[in-house]
Amino acid sequence: MLTADLNRDGRVERFQLLDMGDGTVDLQIENTGGGVIYAEELAILSPFGPPPRLDVAPGGSLQVITENDGRGQLTLTIAFRDGDYRVAGVSYGWYDPLDPELGATCDFNLLTGRGRIDRGDEPPSFVPAPWPPMPVAHWTAETFVPPPGCL
């Protein structure tokens, strides 16, 4: 659980990841000044890593960080924009534990619609973000499919 006033209304919201027992976690946001926001199946529980965790980014957004020990990490950045908590950024990084030279990092700013893919010693690729910024309640773990170049 994490508490912070990310919508800047003077009330501290409560963010909590809930293990649903089916291999996924849901995000519940309370004390928003409106109703409870509930994002079902937001992230997958990896059998090879720690459970997903919450953090606050330096810019004041919520981060949901999912790790697959020995393979990579997925970070969703959730920002309060246009009166709602929206998935505003997606960062994905992976590597091959048998060949550390193989891997990629992909960062997508859904608010600007721009992304960057870095693969080894290759120059970075700048690509459009594959998803629009969407309310966090509309995002599920199945929404994230690594785009070409990120695999």
Coordinates of N, CA and C in Angstrom, one line a residue:
M1 N 0.8 -1.2 0.0 CA 0.0 0.0 0.0 C 0.9 1.2 0.0
L2 N 0.4 2.3 -0.7 CA 1.1 3.5 -0.7 C 0.1 4.7 -0.6
T3 N 0.5 5.7 0.1 CA -0.4 6.9 0.2 C 0.3 8.1 -0.4
A4 N -0.4 9.0 -1.1 CA 0.1 10.2 -1.6 C -1.0 11.0 -2.2
D5 N -0.9 12.3 -2.3 CA -1.9 13.2 -2.9 C -1.5 13.5 -4.3
L6 N -1.7 12.5 -5.2 CA -1.3 12.6 -6.6 C -2.2 13.4 -7.4
N7 N -3.5 13.6 -7.0 CA -4.4 14.4 -7.8 C -4.4 15.9 -7.2
R8 N -3.6 16.1 -6.2 CA -3.4 17.5 -5.6 C -4.7 18.2 -5.2
D9 N -5.6 17.4 -4.6 CA -6.8 18.0 -4.1 C -6.8 18.2 -2.6
G10 N -5.6 18.0 -1.9 CA -5.4 18.2 -0.5 C -5.8 17.0 0.3
R11 N -6.3 15.9 -0.3 CA -6.5 14.7 0.4 C -5.5 13.6 -0.1
V12 N -5.1 12.8 0.9 CA -4.1 11.8 0.5 C -4.9 10.6 0.0
E13 N -4.5 10.1 -1.2 CA -5.2 8.9 -1.8 C -4.4 7.7 -1.2
R14 N -5.1 6.6 -1.3 CA -4.5 5.3 -0.9 C -4.5 4.4 -2.1
F15 N -3.3 3.9 -2.4 CA -3.1 3.0 -3.6 C -2.7 1.7 -3.0
Q16 N -3.4 0.7 -3.5 CA -3.2 -0.7 -3.0 C -3.2 -1.7 -4.1
L17 N -2.2 -2.6 -4.1 CA -2.3 -3.7 -5.0 C -2.9 -4.9 -4.3
L18 N -3.8 -5.6 -4.9 CA -4.5 -6.7 -4.3 C -4.2 -8.0 -5.1
D19 N -3.7 -9.0 -4.5 CA -3.5 -10.3 -5.1 C -4.8 -11.0 -5.2
M20 N -5.2 -11.3 -6.4 CA -6.5 -11.9 -6.6 C -6.5 -13.4 -6.6
G21 N -5.3 -14.0 -6.4 CA -5.2 -15.5 -6.3 C -5.3 -16.2 -7.7
D22 N -5.3 -15.4 -8.7 CA -5.4 -16.1 -10.1 C -4.2 -15.7 -10.9
G23 N -3.1 -15.3 -10.3 CA -1.9 -14.9 -11.0 C -1.9 -13.4 -11.4
T24 N -2.9 -12.7 -11.0 CA -2.9 -11.2 -11.4 C -3.1 -10.4 -10.1
V25 N -2.8 -9.1 -10.2 CA -3.1 -8.2 -9.1 C -4.0 -7.1 -9.7
D26 N -4.8 -6.6 -8.8 CA -5.7 -5.4 -9.1 C -5.2 -4.2 -8.4
L27 N -5.5 -3.0 -8.9 CA -5.1 -1.8 -8.2 C -6.4 -1.1 -7.7
Q28 N -6.4 -0.8 -6.5 CA -7.5 0.0 -5.9 C -7.0 1.3 -5.4
I29 N -7.7 2.4 -5.8 CA -7.4 3.7 -5.4 C -8.6 4.3 -4.6
E30 N -8.3 4.7 -3.4 CA -9.3 5.2 -2.5 C -9.0 6.7 -2.1
N31 N -10.0 7.4 -1.6 CA -9.9 8.7 -1.1 C -9.6 9.7 -2.3
T32 N -10.2 9.5 -3.4 CA -9.9 10.3 -4.6 C -10.8 11.6 -4.7
G33 N -11.7 11.7 -3.8 CA -12.6 12.8 -3.9 C -13.9 12.4 -4.6
G34 N -13.8 11.3 -5.2 CA -15.0 10.7 -5.9 C -15.1 9.2 -5.4
G35 N -15.5 8.3 -6.2 CA -15.6 6.9 -5.8 C -14.3 6.2 -5.8
V36 N -14.3 5.0 -5.4 CA -13.1 4.1 -5.4 C -12.9 3.8 -6.9
I37 N -11.6 3.8 -7.3 CA -11.2 3.4 -8.6 C -10.6 2.0 -8.5
Y38 N -11.0 1.2 -9.4 CA -10.6 -0.2 -9.3 C -10.1 -0.7 -10.7
A39 N -8.9 -1.1 -10.8 CA -8.3 -1.5 -12.1 C -8.1 -3.0 -11.9
E40 N -8.9 -3.8 -12.6 CA -8.8 -5.3 -12.5 C -7.7 -5.8 -13.4
E41 N -7.0 -6.8 -12.9 CA -5.9 -7.5 -13.6 C -4.9 -6.6 -14.2
L42 N -4.5 -5.6 -13.4 CA -3.6 -4.6 -13.9 C -2.2 -5.2 -14.2
A43 N -1.8 -6.1 -13.4 CA -0.4 -6.7 -13.6 C -0.4 -8.2 -13.3
I44 N 0.6 -8.9 -13.8 CA 0.7 -10.3 -13.6 C 1.7 -10.6 -12.5
L45 N 1.4 -11.6 -11.7 CA 2.3 -12.0 -10.7 C 3.3 -13.0 -11.3
S46 N 4.6 -12.7 -11.3 CA 5.6 -13.6 -11.9 C 6.0 -14.7 -10.9
P47 N 6.0 -15.9 -11.4 CA 6.5 -17.0 -10.4 C 8.0 -16.9 -10.3
F48 N 8.7 -16.0 -11.0 CA 10.1 -15.9 -11.0 C 10.6 -14.6 -10.5
G49 N 9.8 -13.9 -9.7 CA 10.3 -12.6 -9.2 C 9.4 -12.2 -8.1
P50 N 9.8 -11.0 -7.5 CA 9.0 -10.5 -6.4 C 7.6 -10.0 -6.9
P51 N 6.7 -9.9 -5.9 CA 5.4 -9.4 -6.3 C 5.4 -7.9 -6.8
P52 N 4.5 -7.5 -7.7 CA 4.5 -6.1 -8.1 C 4.5 -5.2 -6.9
R53 N 5.1 -4.0 -7.2 CA 5.1 -3.0 -6.1 C 4.8 -1.6 -6.6
L54 N 4.5 -0.7 -5.7 CA 4.1 0.6 -6.0 C 5.3 1.6 -5.6
D55 N 5.4 2.7 -6.3 CA 6.3 3.7 -6.0 C 5.8 5.0 -6.5
V56 N 6.4 6.1 -6.1 CA 6.0 7.4 -6.6 C 7.2 7.9 -7.4
A57 N 7.0 8.3 -8.7 CA 8.0 8.8 -9.5 C 8.4 10.2 -9.1
P58 N 9.6 10.7 -9.4 CA 10.0 12.0 -9.0 C 9.0 13.1 -9.5
G59 N 8.4 12.9 -10.6 CA 7.4 13.9 -11.1 C 6.1 13.9 -10.4
G60 N 5.9 12.9 -9.5 CA 4.6 12.9 -8.8 C 3.6 11.9 -9.4
S61 N 4.0 11.0 -10.1 CA 3.1 10.0 -10.7 C 3.3 8.6 -9.9
L62 N 2.2 7.8 -10.0 CA 2.3 6.5 -9.4 C 3.0 5.5 -10.4
Q63 N 3.8 4.7 -9.9 CA 4.5 3.6 -10.7 C 4.1 2.3 -10.2
V64 N 3.7 1.4 -11.1 CA 3.4 0.0 -10.7 C 4.5 -0.8 -11.4
I65 N 5.4 -1.4 -10.6 CA 6.6 -2.1 -11.1 C 6.4 -3.6 -11.0
T66 N 6.6 -4.3 -12.1 CA 6.5 -5.7 -12.1 C 7.8 -6.3 -12.6
E67 N 8.4 -7.2 -11.9 CA 9.7 -7.8 -12.2 C 9.6 -9.3 -12.5
N68 N 10.3 -9.7 -13.5 CA 10.4 -11.1 -13.8 C 11.9 -11.4 -13.5
D69 N 12.2 -12.0 -12.4 CA 13.6 -12.2 -12.0 C 14.4 -12.9 -13.0
G70 N 15.4 -12.3 -13.5 CA 16.3 -13.0 -14.5 C 15.8 -12.7 -15.9
R71 N 14.8 -11.9 -16.1 CA 14.3 -11.7 -17.5 C 14.0 -10.2 -17.8
G72 N 13.4 -9.5 -16.8 CA 13.2 -8.1 -17.1 C 12.2 -7.4 -16.2
Q73 N 11.7 -6.3 -16.6 CA 10.8 -5.5 -15.8 C 9.8 -4.7 -16.6
L74 N 8.6 -4.5 -16.1 CA 7.6 -3.7 -16.7 C 7.2 -2.6 -15.7
T75 N 7.2 -1.4 -16.1 CA 6.7 -0.3 -15.2 C 5.6 0.5 -15.9
L76 N 4.5 0.6 -15.2 CA 3.4 1.4 -15.7 C 3.4 2.7 -14.9
T77 N 3.4 3.8 -15.5 CA 3.3 5.1 -14.9 C 1.9 5.6 -15.0
I78 N 1.3 5.9 -13.8 CA -0.1 6.4 -13.8 C -0.1 7.8 -13.3
A79 N -0.6 8.7 -14.1 CA -0.7 10.1 -13.7 C -2.1 10.6 -13.7
F80 N -2.4 11.6 -12.8 CA -3.7 12.2 -12.8 C -3.8 13.3 -13.8
R81 N -4.6 13.0 -14.9 CA -4.7 13.9 -16.0 C -6.2 13.9 -16.5
D82 N -6.7 15.1 -16.8 CA -8.0 15.3 -17.3 C -9.1 14.7 -16.4
G83 N -8.8 14.8 -15.1 CA -9.8 14.4 -14.1 C -9.8 12.9 -13.8
D84 N -8.8 12.1 -14.3 CA -8.8 10.7 -14.1 C -7.4 10.2 -13.9
Y85 N -7.2 9.1 -13.3 CA -5.9 8.4 -13.2 C -5.7 7.6 -14.5
R86 N -4.7 8.0 -15.3 CA -4.5 7.4 -16.6 C -3.1 6.8 -16.7
V87 N -3.0 5.7 -17.5 CA -1.7 5.1 -17.8 C -1.1 6.1 -18.7
A88 N 0.0 6.7 -18.2 CA 0.6 7.8 -19.0 C 2.0 7.3 -19.6
G89 N 2.5 6.2 -19.1 CA 3.8 5.8 -19.6 C 4.0 4.3 -19.3
V90 N 4.7 3.7 -20.2 CA 5.0 2.3 -20.1 C 6.5 2.1 -20.4
S91 N 7.2 1.5 -19.5 CA 8.7 1.2 -19.7 C 8.8 -0.3 -19.6
Y92 N 9.5 -0.9 -20.5 CA 9.7 -2.4 -20.5 C 11.2 -2.6 -20.9
G93 N 11.8 -3.5 -20.1 CA 13.1 -3.9 -20.4 C 13.3 -5.4 -20.2
W94 N 14.1 -6.0 -21.0 CA 14.3 -7.4 -20.8 C 15.7 -7.8 -21.3
Y95 N 16.2 -8.9 -20.8 CA 17.5 -9.4 -21.3 C 17.5 -10.9 -21.2
D96 N 18.4 -11.5 -21.8 CA 18.5 -13.0 -21.8 C 19.6 -13.4 -20.8
P97 N 19.2 -14.1 -19.7 CA 20.2 -14.4 -18.7 C 21.3 -15.3 -19.2
L98 N 21.2 -16.0 -20.3 CA 22.2 -16.8 -20.9 C 23.1 -16.0 -21.8
D99 N 22.7 -14.9 -22.3 CA 23.4 -14.0 -23.2 C 23.1 -12.5 -22.8
P100 N 23.8 -11.9 -21.9 CA 23.5 -10.6 -21.4 C 23.6 -9.5 -22.6
E101 N 24.2 -9.9 -23.7 CA 24.2 -8.9 -24.8 C 22.9 -8.8 -25.5
L102 N 22.0 -9.8 -25.3 CA 20.7 -9.7 -25.9 C 19.7 -9.0 -25.0
G103 N 18.9 -8.2 -25.5 CA 17.9 -7.5 -24.7 C 17.5 -6.2 -25.3
A104 N 16.6 -5.5 -24.7 CA 16.1 -4.2 -25.1 C 15.4 -3.5 -24.0
T105 N 15.4 -2.1 -24.1 CA 14.6 -1.3 -23.2 C 13.7 -0.5 -24.1
C106 N 12.4 -0.4 -23.7 CA 11.4 0.4 -24.5 C 10.7 1.3 -23.5
D107 N 10.7 2.6 -23.9 CA 10.0 3.6 -23.1 C 9.0 4.3 -23.9
F108 N 7.7 4.3 -23.4 CA 6.7 5.0 -24.2 C 6.0 6.0 -23.3
N109 N 5.9 7.3 -23.8 CA 5.2 8.3 -23.1 C 3.8 8.4 -23.9
L110 N 2.8 7.9 -23.2 CA 1.5 7.8 -23.9 C 0.8 9.2 -24.0
L111 N 1.3 10.1 -23.1 CA 0.7 11.5 -23.2 C 1.2 12.2 -24.4
T112 N 2.5 12.0 -24.8 CA 3.0 12.7 -26.0 C 2.8 11.8 -27.3
G113 N 2.6 10.5 -27.0 CA 2.5 9.6 -28.2 C 3.8 9.2 -28.8
R114 N 4.9 9.4 -28.0 CA 6.2 9.0 -28.5 C 6.9 7.9 -27.7
G115 N 7.7 7.1 -28.4 CA 8.4 6.1 -27.7 C 9.9 6.0 -28.2
R116 N 10.7 5.2 -27.4 CA 12.1 5.0 -27.7 C 12.4 3.6 -27.4
I117 N 13.1 2.9 -28.4 CA 13.6 1.5 -28.2 C 15.1 1.5 -28.3
D118 N 15.7 0.9 -27.3 CA 17.2 0.8 -27.3 C 17.5 -0.7 -27.3
R119 N 18.3 -1.1 -28.2 CA 18.7 -2.5 -28.3 C 20.3 -2.6 -28.5
G120 N 20.9 -3.0 -27.4 CA 22.4 -3.2 -27.4 C 23.1 -2.0 -27.9
D121 N 24.0 -2.2 -28.8 CA 24.8 -1.1 -29.3 C 24.2 -0.3 -30.5
E122 N 23.0 -0.7 -30.9 CA 22.3 -0.1 -32.0 C 21.9 1.3 -31.6
P123 N 21.8 2.2 -32.6 CA 21.2 3.5 -32.3 C 19.8 3.4 -31.9
P124 N 19.3 4.3 -31.0 CA 17.9 4.2 -30.6 C 16.9 4.3 -31.7
S125 N 15.8 3.7 -31.6 CA 14.7 3.9 -32.5 C 13.6 4.7 -31.9
F126 N 13.1 5.7 -32.6 CA 12.1 6.5 -32.1 C 10.8 6.1 -32.8
V127 N 9.8 5.7 -32.1 CA 8.6 5.2 -32.7 C 7.4 5.8 -32.0
P128 N 6.2 5.7 -32.6 CA 5.0 6.2 -32.0 C 4.6 5.2 -30.8
A129 N 4.0 5.8 -29.8 CA 3.5 4.9 -28.7 C 2.4 4.0 -29.2
P130 N 2.4 2.8 -28.9 CA 1.4 1.9 -29.4 C 0.0 1.9 -28.7
W131 N -0.1 2.7 -27.7 CA -1.4 2.8 -26.9 C -1.6 4.3 -26.7
P132 N -2.9 4.6 -26.6 CA -3.2 6.0 -26.2 C -3.2 6.1 -24.6
P133 N -3.1 7.3 -24.1 CA -3.3 7.4 -22.6 C -4.7 7.0 -22.3
M134 N -4.9 6.0 -21.3 CA -6.2 5.6 -21.0 C -6.4 5.5 -19.5
P135 N -7.7 5.6 -19.1 CA -8.0 5.5 -17.7 C -7.4 4.2 -17.2
V136 N -6.8 4.2 -16.0 CA -6.2 3.0 -15.5 C -7.2 1.9 -15.3
A137 N -8.4 2.2 -15.1 CA -9.5 1.1 -15.0 C -9.7 0.4 -16.3
H138 N -9.2 0.9 -17.4 CA -9.4 0.3 -18.7 C -8.2 -0.5 -19.1
W139 N -7.0 -0.4 -18.4 CA -5.8 -1.1 -18.8 C -5.8 -2.4 -18.0
T140 N -5.4 -3.5 -18.7 CA -5.2 -4.8 -18.0 C -3.9 -5.3 -18.4
A141 N -3.4 -6.3 -17.8 CA -2.1 -6.9 -18.1 C -2.1 -7.4 -19.6
E142 N -3.3 -7.8 -20.1 CA -3.4 -8.2 -21.5 C -3.3 -7.1 -22.5
T143 N -3.5 -5.8 -22.0 CA -3.3 -4.7 -22.9 C -1.9 -4.6 -23.4
F144 N -0.9 -4.9 -22.5 CA 0.5 -4.8 -22.8 C 0.9 -6.0 -23.7
V145 N 1.2 -5.7 -24.9 CA 1.9 -6.6 -25.8 C 3.1 -5.9 -26.3
P146 N 4.3 -6.4 -26.0 CA 5.5 -5.7 -26.5 C 5.5 -5.5 -28.0
P147 N 5.6 -4.2 -28.4 CA 5.6 -3.9 -29.8 C 6.8 -4.5 -30.5
P148 N 6.8 -4.6 -31.8 CA 8.0 -5.0 -32.6 C 9.2 -4.1 -32.2
G149 N 10.3 -4.7 -32.1 CA 11.5 -4.0 -31.7 C 11.8 -4.2 -30.2
C150 N 10.8 -4.4 -29.4 CA 10.9 -4.6 -28.0 C 11.2 -6.0 -27.6
L151 N 11.0 -6.9 -28.5 CA 11.1 -8.4 -28.2 C 12.5 -8.8 -28.5

